[in-house]
Amino acid sequence: MDDAWERSIPLFLIDKLELNNIFYDFNKSRINRFNQVSIGCRNSNYIVETNNGKYLLRICPSNSNGYKNEIAVCNGLNKLVNIPELLYIKEYKGRHCLIYDYIESLSLQKLL
C-alpha cells in the first residue's frame, strides 16, 4: 500500500518563496529545506527546516473549518499527552496554515 492511498483532496503544492513569506511572518525565519509529507487525507503537510528550527506546516483545504476542530483538540490535549505545540495560524491564499513544533517520530504506517 502506498502513502497516498487515503488522500481525498489533492496536495496543495507550495514553493520555497511562499514558505519564506509564511515563516518570515511567523518568526522572521528563512527556509533551509522542506519536504512534503505524503501521509494524510485532507491537509497538505510539510516538514520545514528553517534557520530557527524544524516545524510541521499543515495547510488546510480552502473553504474548510476543520482547522477549528484541530485547534480545540490541541488546546484540550496539550497538557495531557506529548503532542506538537501549535505555534502559529495564518490564512494564506484562502487556506489556513498551522505551524507546529516538530517532534521527531515515526508514523504508525512506517512501523507496520
mmCIF file of N, CA, C and O in Angstrom:
data_model
loop_
_atom_site.group_PDB
_atom_site.id
_atom_site.type_symbol
_atom_site.label_atom_id
_atom_site.label_comp_id
_atom_site.label_asym_id
_atom_site.label_seq_id
_atom_site.Cartn_x
_atom_site.Cartn_y
_atom_site.Cartn_z
ATOM 1 N N MET A 1 0.856 -1.175 0.000
ATOM 2 C CA MET A 1 0.000 0.000 0.000
ATOM 3 C C MET A 1 0.903 1.239 0.000
ATOM 4 O O MET A 1 1.828 1.336 0.777
ATOM 5 N N ASP A 2 0.645 2.175 -0.864
ATOM 6 C CA ASP A 2 1.480 3.377 -0.927
ATOM 7 C C ASP A 2 0.994 4.437 0.055
ATOM 8 O O ASP A 2 -0.068 4.315 0.643
ATOM 9 N N ASP A 3 1.788 5.497 0.214
ATOM 10 C CA ASP A 3 1.465 6.550 1.173
ATOM 11 C C ASP A 3 0.270 7.400 0.761
ATOM 12 O O ASP A 3 -0.327 8.057 1.590
ATOM 13 N N ALA A 4 -0.074 7.438 -0.522
ATOM 14 C CA ALA A 4 -1.097 8.358 -0.995
ATOM 15 C C ALA A 4 -2.477 7.710 -1.130
ATOM 16 O O ALA A 4 -3.400 8.354 -1.602
ATOM 17 N N TRP A 5 -2.655 6.496 -0.691
ATOM 18 C CA TRP A 5 -3.906 5.773 -0.915
ATOM 19 C C TRP A 5 -5.106 6.447 -0.270
ATOM 20 O O TRP A 5 -6.224 6.325 -0.736
ATOM 21 N N GLU A 6 -4.917 7.166 0.812
ATOM 22 C CA GLU A 6 -6.064 7.693 1.550
ATOM 23 C C GLU A 6 -6.418 9.136 1.204
ATOM 24 O O GLU A 6 -7.361 9.680 1.745
ATOM 25 N N ARG A 7 -5.713 9.790 0.318
ATOM 26 C CA ARG A 7 -5.958 11.206 0.025
ATOM 27 C C ARG A 7 -7.333 11.403 -0.594
ATOM 28 O O ARG A 7 -7.710 10.721 -1.528
ATOM 29 N N SER A 8 -8.067 12.356 -0.037
ATOM 30 C CA SER A 8 -9.365 12.694 -0.615
ATOM 31 C C SER A 8 -9.322 14.065 -1.286
ATOM 32 O O SER A 8 -10.218 14.392 -2.053
ATOM 33 N N ILE A 9 -8.306 14.861 -0.971
ATOM 34 C CA ILE A 9 -8.120 16.186 -1.570
ATOM 35 C C ILE A 9 -6.669 16.257 -2.047
ATOM 36 O O ILE A 9 -5.758 15.896 -1.301
ATOM 37 N N PRO A 10 -6.422 16.696 -3.258
ATOM 38 C CA PRO A 10 -5.042 16.760 -3.758
ATOM 39 C C PRO A 10 -4.153 17.634 -2.869
ATOM 40 O O PRO A 10 -4.619 18.573 -2.220
ATOM 41 N N LEU A 11 -2.863 17.303 -2.831
ATOM 42 C CA LEU A 11 -1.904 18.099 -2.075
ATOM 43 C C LEU A 11 -1.891 19.534 -2.577
ATOM 44 O O LEU A 11 -2.018 19.782 -3.775
ATOM 45 N N PHE A 12 -1.746 20.466 -1.659
ATOM 46 C CA PHE A 12 -1.557 21.872 -2.006
ATOM 47 C C PHE A 12 -0.060 22.074 -2.143
ATOM 48 O O PHE A 12 0.688 21.966 -1.168
ATOM 49 N N LEU A 13 0.391 22.313 -3.355
ATOM 50 C CA LEU A 13 1.818 22.466 -3.601
ATOM 51 C C LEU A 13 2.243 23.898 -3.279
ATOM 52 O O LEU A 13 1.546 24.854 -3.616
ATOM 53 N N ILE A 14 3.373 24.010 -2.634
ATOM 54 C CA ILE A 14 3.881 25.312 -2.215
ATOM 55 C C ILE A 14 5.370 25.349 -2.531
ATOM 56 O O ILE A 14 6.041 24.309 -2.507
ATOM 57 N N ASP A 15 5.883 26.532 -2.845
ATOM 58 C CA ASP A 15 7.297 26.625 -3.170
ATOM 59 C C ASP A 15 8.054 27.341 -2.049
ATOM 60 O O ASP A 15 7.468 27.841 -1.089
ATOM 61 N N LYS A 16 9.374 27.390 -2.195
ATOM 62 C CA LYS A 16 10.230 27.948 -1.159
ATOM 63 C C LYS A 16 9.946 29.432 -0.919
ATOM 64 O O LYS A 16 9.965 29.892 0.224
ATOM 65 N N LEU A 17 9.665 30.181 -1.968
ATOM 66 C CA LEU A 17 9.369 31.607 -1.818
ATOM 67 C C LEU A 17 8.112 31.814 -0.969
ATOM 68 O O LEU A 17 8.085 32.655 -0.059
ATOM 69 N N GLU A 18 7.068 31.030 -1.245
ATOM 70 C CA GLU A 18 5.830 31.133 -0.467
ATOM 71 C C GLU A 18 6.073 30.731 0.993
ATOM 72 O O GLU A 18 5.569 31.375 1.915
ATOM 73 N N LEU A 19 6.850 29.668 1.182
ATOM 74 C CA LEU A 19 7.168 29.241 2.548
ATOM 75 C C LEU A 19 7.948 30.321 3.285
ATOM 76 O O LEU A 19 7.706 30.585 4.463
ATOM 77 N N ASN A 20 8.894 30.954 2.594
ATOM 78 C CA ASN A 20 9.656 32.036 3.223
ATOM 79 C C ASN A 20 8.730 33.152 3.692
ATOM 80 O O ASN A 20 8.922 33.705 4.771
ATOM 81 N N ASN A 21 7.714 33.489 2.901
ATOM 82 C CA ASN A 21 6.761 34.532 3.298
ATOM 83 C C ASN A 21 5.998 34.141 4.558
ATOM 84 O O ASN A 21 5.839 34.941 5.483
ATOM 85 N N ILE A 22 5.515 32.904 4.602
ATOM 86 C CA ILE A 22 4.753 32.427 5.762
ATOM 87 C C ILE A 22 5.632 32.395 7.004
ATOM 88 O O ILE A 22 5.251 32.891 8.072
ATOM 89 N N PHE A 23 6.833 31.827 6.875
ATOM 90 C CA PHE A 23 7.690 31.674 8.048
ATOM 91 C C PHE A 23 8.342 32.987 8.473
ATOM 92 O O PHE A 23 8.650 33.166 9.653
ATOM 93 N N TYR A 24 8.522 33.913 7.555
ATOM 94 C CA TYR A 24 9.022 35.229 7.950
ATOM 95 C C TYR A 24 7.976 35.935 8.819
ATOM 96 O O TYR A 24 8.308 36.537 9.838
ATOM 97 N N ASP A 25 6.707 35.821 8.428
ATOM 98 C CA ASP A 25 5.632 36.401 9.249
ATOM 99 C C ASP A 25 5.551 35.727 10.614
ATOM 100 O O ASP A 25 5.234 36.368 11.613
ATOM 101 N N PHE A 26 5.836 34.428 10.661
ATOM 102 C CA PHE A 26 5.757 33.658 11.910
ATOM 103 C C PHE A 26 6.862 34.058 12.888
ATOM 104 O O PHE A 26 6.591 34.469 14.008
ATOM 105 N N ASN A 27 8.118 33.925 12.488
ATOM 106 C CA ASN A 27 9.209 34.210 13.428
ATOM 107 C C ASN A 27 10.477 34.748 12.750
ATOM 108 O O ASN A 27 11.571 34.546 13.239
ATOM 109 N N LYS A 28 10.273 35.399 11.613
ATOM 110 C CA LYS A 28 11.376 36.032 10.873
ATOM 111 C C LYS A 28 12.422 35.025 10.389
ATOM 112 O O LYS A 28 13.572 35.364 10.183
ATOM 113 N N SER A 29 12.023 33.776 10.207
ATOM 114 C CA SER A 29 12.992 32.762 9.804
ATOM 115 C C SER A 29 13.062 32.603 8.292
ATOM 116 O O SER A 29 12.168 33.026 7.561
ATOM 117 N N ARG A 30 14.156 32.001 7.839
ATOM 118 C CA ARG A 30 14.380 31.679 6.427
ATOM 119 C C ARG A 30 14.369 30.170 6.261
ATOM 120 O O ARG A 30 14.854 29.433 7.112
ATOM 121 N N ILE A 31 13.859 29.708 5.138
ATOM 122 C CA ILE A 31 13.744 28.280 4.863
ATOM 123 C C ILE A 31 15.090 27.728 4.410
ATOM 124 O O ILE A 31 15.715 28.257 3.494
ATOM 125 N N ASN A 32 15.535 26.661 5.051
ATOM 126 C CA ASN A 32 16.724 25.934 4.608
ATOM 127 C C ASN A 32 16.334 24.813 3.649
ATOM 128 O O ASN A 32 16.943 24.639 2.607
ATOM 129 N N ARG A 33 15.312 24.046 4.048
ATOM 130 C CA ARG A 33 14.789 22.963 3.191
ATOM 131 C C ARG A 33 13.408 22.570 3.690
ATOM 132 O O ARG A 33 13.037 22.867 4.816
ATOM 133 N N PHE A 34 12.676 21.877 2.816
ATOM 134 C CA PHE A 34 11.348 21.408 3.197
ATOM 135 C C PHE A 34 11.021 20.151 2.413
ATOM 136 O O PHE A 34 11.529 19.943 1.313
ATOM 137 N N ASN A 35 10.186 19.310 3.005
ATOM 138 C CA ASN A 35 9.758 18.053 2.389
ATOM 139 C C ASN A 35 8.261 17.901 2.551
ATOM 140 O O ASN A 35 7.721 18.172 3.626
ATOM 141 N N GLN A 36 7.632 17.428 1.507
ATOM 142 C CA GLN A 36 6.212 17.086 1.570
ATOM 143 C C GLN A 36 6.045 15.809 2.382
ATOM 144 O O GLN A 36 6.854 14.898 2.284
ATOM 145 N N VAL A 37 4.982 15.742 3.160
ATOM 146 C CA VAL A 37 4.618 14.516 3.865
ATOM 147 C C VAL A 37 3.416 13.966 3.116
ATOM 148 O O VAL A 37 2.369 14.603 3.065
ATOM 149 N N SER A 38 3.574 12.806 2.517
ATOM 150 C CA SER A 38 2.511 12.287 1.659
ATOM 151 C C SER A 38 1.355 11.664 2.433
ATOM 152 O O SER A 38 0.288 11.459 1.892
ATOM 153 N N ILE A 39 1.562 11.367 3.712
ATOM 154 C CA ILE A 39 0.500 10.767 4.516
ATOM 155 C C ILE A 39 -0.502 11.857 4.904
ATOM 156 O O ILE A 39 -0.125 12.943 5.292
ATOM 157 N N GLY A 40 -1.755 11.552 4.788
ATOM 158 C CA GLY A 40 -2.795 12.499 5.160
ATOM 159 C C GLY A 40 -3.968 12.371 4.221
ATOM 160 O O GLY A 40 -3.845 11.886 3.104
ATOM 161 N N CYS A 41 -5.098 12.808 4.663
ATOM 162 C CA CYS A 41 -6.320 12.642 3.888
ATOM 163 C C CYS A 41 -6.790 13.952 3.274
ATOM 164 O O CYS A 41 -7.178 13.992 2.121
ATOM 165 N N ARG A 42 -6.725 15.032 4.044
ATOM 166 C CA ARG A 42 -7.281 16.305 3.583
ATOM 167 C C ARG A 42 -6.242 17.425 3.605
ATOM 168 O O ARG A 42 -6.171 18.214 2.694
ATOM 169 N N ASN A 43 -5.472 17.533 4.664
ATOM 170 C CA ASN A 43 -4.488 18.607 4.779
ATOM 171 C C ASN A 43 -3.240 18.271 3.974
ATOM 172 O O ASN A 43 -2.934 17.109 3.732
ATOM 173 N N SER A 44 -2.508 19.304 3.594
ATOM 174 C CA SER A 44 -1.197 19.133 2.966
ATOM 175 C C SER A 44 -0.162 19.441 4.040
ATOM 176 O O SER A 44 -0.194 20.508 4.652
ATOM 177 N N ASN A 45 0.722 18.487 4.287
ATOM 178 C CA ASN A 45 1.676 18.595 5.380
ATOM 179 C C ASN A 45 3.097 18.684 4.850
ATOM 180 O O ASN A 45 3.456 17.980 3.896
ATOM 181 N N TYR A 46 3.892 19.523 5.497
ATOM 182 C CA TYR A 46 5.287 19.709 5.122
ATOM 183 C C TYR A 46 6.143 19.751 6.381
ATOM 184 O O TYR A 46 5.758 20.365 7.382
ATOM 185 N N ILE A 47 7.306 19.121 6.318
ATOM 186 C CA ILE A 47 8.331 19.297 7.336
ATOM 187 C C ILE A 47 9.227 20.405 6.815
ATOM 188 O O ILE A 47 9.764 20.307 5.709
ATOM 189 N N VAL A 48 9.361 21.464 7.604
ATOM 190 C CA VAL A 48 10.079 22.658 7.166
ATOM 191 C C VAL A 48 11.228 22.933 8.129
ATOM 192 O O VAL A 48 11.015 23.074 9.337
ATOM 193 N N GLU A 49 12.442 22.969 7.580
ATOM 194 C CA GLU A 49 13.618 23.309 8.376
ATOM 195 C C GLU A 49 14.009 24.750 8.072
ATOM 196 O O GLU A 49 14.161 25.118 6.911
ATOM 197 N N THR A 50 14.143 25.538 9.138
ATOM 198 C CA THR A 50 14.494 26.951 8.993
ATOM 199 C C THR A 50 15.771 27.233 9.781
ATOM 200 O O THR A 50 16.268 26.367 10.504
ATOM 201 N N ASN A 51 16.236 28.452 9.674
ATOM 202 C CA ASN A 51 17.388 28.851 10.484
ATOM 203 C C ASN A 51 17.014 28.964 11.965
ATOM 204 O O ASN A 51 17.898 29.066 12.811
ATOM 205 N N ASN A 52 15.726 28.908 12.296
ATOM 206 C CA ASN A 52 15.266 28.981 13.690
ATOM 207 C C ASN A 52 14.727 27.660 14.223
ATOM 208 O O ASN A 52 14.179 27.631 15.320
ATOM 209 N N GLY A 53 14.821 26.574 13.458
ATOM 210 C CA GLY A 53 14.345 25.290 13.940
ATOM 211 C C GLY A 53 13.561 24.530 12.886
ATOM 212 O O GLY A 53 13.445 24.946 11.736
ATOM 213 N N LYS A 54 13.013 23.403 13.324
ATOM 214 C CA LYS A 54 12.276 22.498 12.443
ATOM 215 C C LYS A 54 10.803 22.520 12.854
ATOM 216 O O LYS A 54 10.486 22.477 14.047
ATOM 217 N N TYR A 55 9.915 22.560 11.847
ATOM 218 C CA TYR A 55 8.487 22.714 12.109
ATOM 219 C C TYR A 55 7.668 21.801 11.204
ATOM 220 O O TYR A 55 8.128 21.371 10.149
ATOM 221 N N LEU A 56 6.444 21.558 11.623
ATOM 222 C CA LEU A 56 5.457 20.886 10.790
ATOM 223 C C LEU A 56 4.467 21.951 10.335
ATOM 224 O O LEU A 56 3.883 22.659 11.163
ATOM 225 N N LEU A 57 4.302 22.085 9.029
ATOM 226 C CA LEU A 57 3.331 23.012 8.458
ATOM 227 C C LEU A 57 2.167 22.200 7.919
ATOM 228 O O LEU A 57 2.362 21.285 7.117
ATOM 229 N N ARG A 58 0.965 22.522 8.378
ATOM 230 C CA ARG A 58 -0.254 21.877 7.881
ATOM 231 C C ARG A 58 -1.058 22.933 7.139
ATOM 232 O O ARG A 58 -1.407 23.967 7.713
ATOM 233 N N ILE A 59 -1.346 22.684 5.871
ATOM 234 C CA ILE A 59 -2.134 23.598 5.063
ATOM 235 C C ILE A 59 -3.497 22.960 4.858
ATOM 236 O O ILE A 59 -3.616 21.886 4.260
ATOM 237 N N CYS A 60 -4.524 23.606 5.380
ATOM 238 C CA CYS A 60 -5.886 23.066 5.327
ATOM 239 C C CYS A 60 -6.530 23.391 3.992
ATOM 240 O O CYS A 60 -6.181 24.383 3.348
ATOM 241 N N PRO A 61 -7.488 22.590 3.562
ATOM 242 C CA PRO A 61 -8.187 22.868 2.302
ATOM 243 C C PRO A 61 -8.927 24.197 2.363
ATOM 244 O O PRO A 61 -9.343 24.637 3.435
ATOM 245 N N SER A 62 -9.096 24.820 1.210
ATOM 246 C CA SER A 62 -9.872 26.064 1.175
ATOM 247 C C SER A 62 -11.327 25.764 1.515
ATOM 248 O O SER A 62 -11.805 24.647 1.336
ATOM 249 N N ASN A 63 -12.015 26.758 2.030
ATOM 250 C CA ASN A 63 -13.430 26.644 2.400
ATOM 251 C C ASN A 63 -13.690 25.535 3.413
ATOM 252 O O ASN A 63 -14.737 24.899 3.387
ATOM 253 N N SER A 64 -12.726 25.288 4.294
ATOM 254 C CA SER A 64 -12.890 24.257 5.310
ATOM 255 C C SER A 64 -12.722 24.879 6.692
ATOM 256 O O SER A 64 -11.858 25.731 6.892
ATOM 257 N N ASN A 65 -13.538 24.451 7.626
ATOM 258 C CA ASN A 65 -13.417 24.908 9.005
ATOM 259 C C ASN A 65 -12.825 23.840 9.907
ATOM 260 O O ASN A 65 -12.843 23.981 11.123
ATOM 261 N N GLY A 66 -12.302 22.758 9.317
ATOM 262 C CA GLY A 66 -11.734 21.664 10.096
ATOM 263 C C GLY A 66 -10.590 22.089 10.993
ATOM 264 O O GLY A 66 -10.355 21.486 12.040
ATOM 265 N N TYR A 67 -9.893 23.145 10.597
ATOM 266 C CA TYR A 67 -8.776 23.619 11.418
ATOM 267 C C TYR A 67 -9.260 24.060 12.805
ATOM 268 O O TYR A 67 -8.508 23.971 13.778
ATOM 269 N N LYS A 68 -10.496 24.503 12.915
ATOM 270 C CA LYS A 68 -11.026 24.929 14.214
ATOM 271 C C LYS A 68 -11.105 23.746 15.177
ATOM 272 O O LYS A 68 -10.813 23.881 16.371
ATOM 273 N N ASN A 69 -11.492 22.581 14.666
ATOM 274 C CA ASN A 69 -11.524 21.373 15.497
ATOM 275 C C ASN A 69 -10.117 20.989 15.928
ATOM 276 O O ASN A 69 -9.900 20.567 17.059
ATOM 277 N N GLU A 70 -9.177 21.127 15.003
ATOM 278 C CA GLU A 70 -7.788 20.785 15.310
ATOM 279 C C GLU A 70 -7.240 21.684 16.419
ATOM 280 O O GLU A 70 -6.555 21.216 17.331
ATOM 281 N N ILE A 71 -7.562 22.958 16.369
ATOM 282 C CA ILE A 71 -7.127 23.895 17.404
ATOM 283 C C ILE A 71 -7.734 23.505 18.751
ATOM 284 O O ILE A 71 -7.038 23.481 19.776
ATOM 285 N N ALA A 72 -9.010 23.177 18.763
ATOM 286 C CA ALA A 72 -9.688 22.786 20.007
ATOM 287 C C ALA A 72 -9.067 21.526 20.595
ATOM 288 O O ALA A 72 -8.843 21.437 21.810
ATOM 289 N N VAL A 73 -8.772 20.551 19.749
ATOM 290 C CA VAL A 73 -8.156 19.305 20.216
ATOM 291 C C VAL A 73 -6.771 19.587 20.784
ATOM 292 O O VAL A 73 -6.416 19.081 21.854
ATOM 293 N N CYS A 74 -5.987 20.392 20.085
ATOM 294 C CA CYS A 74 -4.640 20.736 20.576
ATOM 295 C C CYS A 74 -4.713 21.425 21.931
ATOM 296 O O CYS A 74 -3.944 21.104 22.841
ATOM 297 N N ASN A 75 -5.624 22.359 22.068
ATOM 298 C CA ASN A 75 -5.768 23.081 23.339
ATOM 299 C C ASN A 75 -6.221 22.152 24.461
ATOM 300 O O ASN A 75 -5.808 22.318 25.602
ATOM 301 N N GLY A 76 -7.053 21.175 24.133
ATOM 302 C CA GLY A 76 -7.561 20.260 25.156
ATOM 303 C C GLY A 76 -6.582 19.175 25.558
ATOM 304 O O GLY A 76 -6.585 18.719 26.694
ATOM 305 N N LEU A 77 -5.723 18.745 24.633
ATOM 306 C CA LEU A 77 -4.830 17.619 24.913
ATOM 307 C C LEU A 77 -3.400 18.009 25.258
ATOM 308 O O LEU A 77 -2.644 17.180 25.751
ATOM 309 N N ASN A 78 -3.018 19.240 25.010
ATOM 310 C CA ASN A 78 -1.609 19.604 25.124
ATOM 311 C C ASN A 78 -1.020 19.412 26.517
ATOM 312 O O ASN A 78 0.172 19.244 26.661
ATOM 313 N N LYS A 79 -1.829 19.403 27.553
ATOM 314 C CA LYS A 79 -1.306 19.177 28.894
ATOM 315 C C LYS A 79 -1.439 17.713 29.338
ATOM 316 O O LYS A 79 -0.912 17.328 30.366
ATOM 317 N N LEU A 80 -2.124 16.905 28.513
ATOM 318 C CA LEU A 80 -2.357 15.511 28.877
ATOM 319 C C LEU A 80 -1.401 14.540 28.191
ATOM 320 O O LEU A 80 -1.026 13.525 28.768
ATOM 321 N N VAL A 81 -1.053 14.819 26.960
ATOM 322 C CA VAL A 81 -0.170 13.934 26.192
ATOM 323 C C VAL A 81 0.876 14.761 25.457
ATOM 324 O O VAL A 81 0.714 15.966 25.265
ATOM 325 N N ASN A 82 1.946 14.090 25.036
ATOM 326 C CA ASN A 82 3.023 14.759 24.320
ATOM 327 C C ASN A 82 2.630 14.919 22.850
ATOM 328 O O ASN A 82 2.755 13.992 22.061
ATOM 329 N N ILE A 83 2.114 16.087 22.517
ATOM 330 C CA ILE A 83 1.751 16.388 21.137
ATOM 331 C C ILE A 83 2.497 17.647 20.713
ATOM 332 O O ILE A 83 2.886 18.455 21.561
ATOM 333 N N PRO A 84 2.700 17.816 19.422
ATOM 334 C CA PRO A 84 3.366 19.042 18.967
ATOM 335 C C PRO A 84 2.548 20.273 19.360
ATOM 336 O O PRO A 84 1.329 20.271 19.289
ATOM 337 N N GLU A 85 3.256 21.306 19.769
ATOM 338 C CA GLU A 85 2.588 22.546 20.161
ATOM 339 C C GLU A 85 2.219 23.350 18.918
ATOM 340 O O GLU A 85 3.041 23.536 18.017
ATOM 341 N N LEU A 86 0.975 23.803 18.876
ATOM 342 C CA LEU A 86 0.531 24.686 17.805
ATOM 343 C C LEU A 86 1.090 26.065 18.096
ATOM 344 O O LEU A 86 0.787 26.677 19.121
ATOM 345 N N LEU A 87 1.937 26.565 17.189
ATOM 346 C CA LEU A 87 2.668 27.804 17.424
ATOM 347 C C LEU A 87 2.086 29.011 16.694
ATOM 348 O O LEU A 87 2.249 30.144 17.150
ATOM 349 N N TYR A 88 1.407 28.778 15.554
ATOM 350 C CA TYR A 88 1.034 29.909 14.704
ATOM 351 C C TYR A 88 -0.052 29.488 13.730
ATOM 352 O O TYR A 88 -0.046 28.354 13.243
ATOM 353 N N ILE A 89 -0.967 30.398 13.455
ATOM 354 C CA ILE A 89 -2.021 30.177 12.463
ATOM 355 C C ILE A 89 -2.051 31.395 11.549
ATOM 356 O O ILE A 89 -2.020 32.527 12.018
ATOM 357 N N LYS A 90 -2.099 31.142 10.248
ATOM 358 C CA LYS A 90 -2.134 32.235 9.275
ATOM 359 C C LYS A 90 -3.023 31.815 8.108
ATOM 360 O O LYS A 90 -2.978 30.668 7.672
ATOM 361 N N GLU A 91 -3.812 32.738 7.614
ATOM 362 C CA GLU A 91 -4.570 32.464 6.397
ATOM 363 C C GLU A 91 -3.686 32.838 5.209
ATOM 364 O O GLU A 91 -3.075 33.903 5.178
ATOM 365 N N TYR A 92 -3.596 31.936 4.244
ATOM 366 C CA TYR A 92 -2.740 32.138 3.088
ATOM 367 C C TYR A 92 -3.449 31.594 1.849
ATOM 368 O O TYR A 92 -3.794 30.417 1.807
ATOM 369 N N LYS A 93 -3.703 32.442 0.885
ATOM 370 C CA LYS A 93 -4.384 32.062 -0.353
ATOM 371 C C LYS A 93 -5.689 31.310 -0.083
ATOM 372 O O LYS A 93 -5.984 30.298 -0.696
ATOM 373 N N GLY A 94 -6.473 31.810 0.878
ATOM 374 C CA GLY A 94 -7.765 31.213 1.191
ATOM 375 C C GLY A 94 -7.688 29.916 1.975
ATOM 376 O O GLY A 94 -8.695 29.231 2.138
ATOM 377 N N ARG A 95 -6.513 29.583 2.481
ATOM 378 C CA ARG A 95 -6.316 28.353 3.269
ATOM 379 C C ARG A 95 -5.699 28.718 4.612
ATOM 380 O O ARG A 95 -4.939 29.673 4.698
ATOM 381 N N HIS A 96 -6.022 27.950 5.613
ATOM 382 C CA HIS A 96 -5.411 28.182 6.920
ATOM 383 C C HIS A 96 -4.144 27.330 7.031
ATOM 384 O O HIS A 96 -4.164 26.131 6.742
ATOM 385 N N CYS A 97 -3.083 27.986 7.428
ATOM 386 C CA CYS A 97 -1.795 27.324 7.639
ATOM 387 C C CYS A 97 -1.546 27.253 9.135
ATOM 388 O O CYS A 97 -1.625 28.272 9.828
ATOM 389 N N LEU A 98 -1.256 26.065 9.617
ATOM 390 C CA LEU A 98 -0.970 25.856 11.029
ATOM 391 C C LEU A 98 0.476 25.408 11.144
ATOM 392 O O LEU A 98 0.887 24.453 10.462
ATOM 393 N N ILE A 99 1.245 26.096 11.975
ATOM 394 C CA ILE A 99 2.639 25.742 12.186
ATOM 395 C C ILE A 99 2.765 25.139 13.579
ATOM 396 O O ILE A 99 2.363 25.745 14.576
ATOM 397 N N TYR A 100 3.324 23.933 13.607
ATOM 398 C CA TYR A 100 3.524 23.191 14.844
ATOM 399 C C TYR A 100 5.008 23.017 15.104
ATOM 400 O O TYR A 100 5.811 22.921 14.173
ATOM 401 N N ASP A 101 5.348 22.906 16.377
ATOM 402 C CA ASP A 101 6.688 22.486 16.750
ATOM 403 C C ASP A 101 6.863 21.069 16.209
ATOM 404 O O ASP A 101 5.925 20.270 16.228
ATOM 405 N N TYR A 102 8.027 20.746 15.696
ATOM 406 C CA TYR A 102 8.242 19.422 15.111
ATOM 407 C C TYR A 102 8.782 18.483 16.176
ATOM 408 O O TYR A 102 9.732 18.804 16.886
ATOM 409 N N ILE A 103 8.176 17.322 16.293
ATOM 410 C CA ILE A 103 8.652 16.267 17.186
ATOM 411 C C ILE A 103 9.134 15.117 16.310
ATOM 412 O O ILE A 103 8.359 14.578 15.504
ATOM 413 N N GLU A 104 10.393 14.760 16.453
ATOM 414 C CA GLU A 104 10.972 13.664 15.665
ATOM 415 C C GLU A 104 10.249 12.373 16.032
ATOM 416 O O GLU A 104 10.102 12.046 17.214
ATOM 417 N N SER A 105 9.771 11.650 15.017
ATOM 418 C CA SER A 105 8.995 10.440 15.279
ATOM 419 C C SER A 105 8.900 9.598 14.021
ATOM 420 O O SER A 105 9.408 9.969 12.968
ATOM 421 N N LEU A 106 8.223 8.473 14.131
ATOM 422 C CA LEU A 106 7.897 7.603 13.003
ATOM 423 C C LEU A 106 6.386 7.461 12.938
ATOM 424 O O LEU A 106 5.727 7.402 13.969
ATOM 425 N N SER A 107 5.857 7.385 11.731
ATOM 426 C CA SER A 107 4.423 7.167 11.604
ATOM 427 C C SER A 107 4.097 5.707 11.912
ATOM 428 O O SER A 107 4.940 4.824 11.744
ATOM 429 N N LEU A 108 2.886 5.464 12.355
ATOM 430 C CA LEU A 108 2.459 4.074 12.577
ATOM 431 C C LEU A 108 2.507 3.275 11.293
ATOM 432 O O LEU A 108 2.801 2.086 11.303
ATOM 433 N N GLN A 109 2.229 3.934 10.177
ATOM 434 C CA GLN A 109 2.258 3.274 8.883
ATOM 435 C C GLN A 109 3.659 2.731 8.596
ATOM 436 O O GLN A 109 3.798 1.608 8.109
ATOM 437 N N LYS A 110 4.697 3.495 8.916
ATOM 438 C CA LYS A 110 6.062 3.030 8.697
ATOM 439 C C LYS A 110 6.442 1.912 9.649
ATOM 440 O O LYS A 110 7.197 1.016 9.303
ATOM 441 N N LEU A 111 5.926 1.979 10.878
ATOM 442 C CA LEU A 111 6.222 0.938 11.856
ATOM 443 C C LEU A 111 5.577 -0.384 11.475
ATOM 444 O O LEU A 111 6.130 -1.448 11.762
ATOM 445 N N LEU A 112 4.430 -0.340 10.826
ATOM 446 C CA LEU A 112 3.733 -1.567 10.445
ATOM 447 C C LEU A 112 4.349 -2.125 9.183
ATOM 448 O O LEU A 112 4.291 -3.227 8.839
#
